[in-house]
């Protein structure tokens, strides 16, 4: 995506680049920023749990925040600064990692418990 953005900048002003769209429509696309942070948090920082929680409740909580940010971004008076955008992305990563469905592992074996104690 970065390479495509560089090529479009080199071609001239007749083509909109990704960086221009993000800069010009930063407030309207705040939901997309939260979603990106949530997906990064979910994919790269997934946590293993041994007791399964209701998955649908975490998904609906994340989805409701997305909808709320989508409506908030449509307000005319809503303006977003760069550090707000970073904060929303970090919050999305934390929410995605904490409340989205977790990877459920089997109960740990006795050898895994001993290895975990030895690491501490």
Coordinates of N, CA and C in Angstrom, one line a residue, residues 5-62:
X5 N 1.0 4.2 -2.9 CA 0.9 5.6 -2.5 C 2.0 6.4 -3.1
X6 N 3.3 5.9 -3.0 CA 4.4 6.6 -3.6 C 4.3 6.7 -5.1
X7 N 3.8 5.7 -5.8 CA 3.6 5.7 -7.2 C 2.6 6.7 -7.6
X8 N 1.5 6.8 -6.9 CA 0.4 7.7 -7.1 C 0.9 9.2 -6.9
X9 N 1.7 9.4 -5.9 CA 2.2 10.7 -5.7 C 3.1 11.1 -6.8
X10 N 3.9 10.2 -7.3 CA 4.8 10.5 -8.4 C 4.1 10.8 -9.7
X11 N 2.9 10.2 -9.9 CA 2.1 10.4 -11.1 C 1.5 11.8 -11.2
X12 N 1.3 12.4 -10.1 CA 0.8 13.8 -10.1 C -0.5 13.9 -9.3
X13 N -1.1 15.1 -9.4 CA -2.3 15.4 -8.6 C -3.6 14.9 -9.1
X14 N -3.6 14.3 -10.2 CA -4.9 13.8 -10.8 C -5.4 12.6 -10.1
X15 N -4.6 11.8 -9.4 CA -5.0 10.6 -8.7 C -5.0 10.8 -7.2
X16 N -6.1 10.5 -6.5 CA -6.0 10.6 -5.1 C -5.2 9.5 -4.5
X17 N -4.3 9.9 -3.5 CA -3.5 8.9 -2.8 C -4.1 8.5 -1.5
X18 N -3.6 7.4 -1.0 CA -4.2 6.9 0.2 C -3.9 7.9 1.4
X19 N -2.7 8.5 1.4 CA -2.4 9.4 2.5 C -3.3 10.7 2.4
X20 N -3.7 11.1 1.2 CA -4.6 12.3 1.1 C -5.9 11.9 1.6
X21 N -6.4 10.7 1.3 CA -7.7 10.3 1.8 C -7.8 10.2 3.3
X22 N -6.7 9.6 3.9 CA -6.6 9.5 5.3 C -6.6 10.9 6.0
X23 N -5.8 11.8 5.4 CA -5.6 13.1 6.0 C -6.9 13.9 5.9
X24 N -7.6 13.9 4.7 CA -8.8 14.7 4.5 C -10.0 14.1 5.2
X25 N -10.1 12.8 5.3 CA -11.3 12.2 5.9 C -11.0 11.4 7.2
X26 N -10.1 12.0 7.9 CA -9.6 11.4 9.2 C -10.8 11.2 10.1
X27 N -11.6 12.2 10.3 CA -12.7 12.1 11.2 C -13.8 11.1 10.8
X28 N -14.1 11.1 9.5 CA -15.1 10.2 9.0 C -14.7 8.7 9.0
X29 N -13.4 8.5 9.0 CA -13.0 7.1 9.0 C -12.4 6.6 10.3
X30 N -12.9 7.2 11.4 CA -12.4 6.9 12.7 C -12.7 5.4 13.1
X31 N -13.9 5.0 12.6 CA -14.3 3.6 12.8 C -13.3 2.6 12.2
X32 N -12.8 3.0 11.0 CA -11.9 2.1 10.3 C -10.5 2.0 11.1
X33 N -10.1 3.1 11.7 CA -8.9 3.2 12.5 C -9.1 2.3 13.7
X34 N -10.2 2.3 14.3 CA -10.5 1.4 15.5 C -10.5 0.0 15.1
X35 N -11.1 -0.3 13.9 CA -11.1 -1.7 13.4 C -9.8 -2.2 13.1
X36 N -8.9 -1.4 12.5 CA -7.5 -1.8 12.2 C -6.8 -2.1 13.5
X37 N -6.9 -1.2 14.5 CA -6.3 -1.5 15.8 C -6.8 -2.8 16.4
X38 N -8.1 -3.0 16.4 CA -8.7 -4.2 16.9 C -8.2 -5.5 16.2
X39 N -8.1 -5.4 14.9 CA -7.6 -6.6 14.2 C -6.2 -6.9 14.5
X40 N -5.4 -5.8 14.6 CA -3.9 -6.0 14.9 C -3.8 -6.6 16.3
X41 N -4.6 -6.1 17.3 CA -4.6 -6.7 18.6 C -5.1 -8.1 18.7
X42 N -6.1 -8.4 17.8 CA -6.6 -9.8 17.8 C -5.7 -10.8 17.2
X43 N -5.1 -10.4 16.0 CA -4.3 -11.3 15.3 C -2.9 -11.5 15.9
X44 N -2.2 -10.4 16.3 CA -0.9 -10.5 16.7 C -0.7 -10.7 18.3
X45 N -1.7 -10.3 19.0 CA -1.6 -10.4 20.5 C -2.8 -11.2 21.1
X46 N -3.1 -12.3 20.4 CA -4.2 -13.1 20.9 C -3.8 -13.8 22.2
X47 N -4.7 -14.0 23.0 CA -4.3 -14.6 24.3 C -5.0 -15.9 24.5
X48 N -4.3 -16.8 25.2 CA -4.8 -18.2 25.4 C -5.5 -18.2 26.7
X49 N -6.7 -18.7 26.7 CA -7.4 -18.9 28.0 C -7.8 -20.3 28.1
X50 N -8.1 -20.7 29.4 CA -8.5 -22.1 29.6 C -9.9 -22.2 30.0
X51 N -10.6 -21.1 30.2 CA -12.1 -21.2 30.4 C -12.7 -20.3 29.3
X52 N -13.6 -21.0 28.6 CA -14.2 -20.3 27.4 C -15.3 -19.3 27.9
X53 N -15.2 -18.1 27.4 CA -16.2 -17.1 27.7 C -17.2 -17.0 26.5
X54 N -18.3 -16.4 26.7 CA -19.3 -16.3 25.6 C -18.7 -15.4 24.5
X55 N -18.5 -16.0 23.3 CA -17.8 -15.3 22.3 C -18.6 -14.2 21.7
X56 N -19.9 -14.4 21.6 CA -20.8 -13.4 20.9 C -20.9 -12.1 21.7
X57 N -20.8 -12.1 23.0 CA -20.8 -10.9 23.7 C -19.6 -10.0 23.5
X58 N -18.4 -10.6 23.3 CA -17.3 -9.8 23.0 C -17.3 -9.2 21.6
X59 N -17.8 -10.0 20.7 CA -18.0 -9.5 19.3 C -19.0 -8.4 19.2
X60 N -20.1 -8.5 19.9 CA -21.1 -7.4 19.9 C -20.6 -6.2 20.6
X61 N -19.8 -6.3 21.6 CA -19.2 -5.1 22.3 C -18.3 -4.4 21.3
X62 N -17.5 -5.1 20.6 CA -16.6 -4.5 19.6 C -17.3 -3.9 18.5

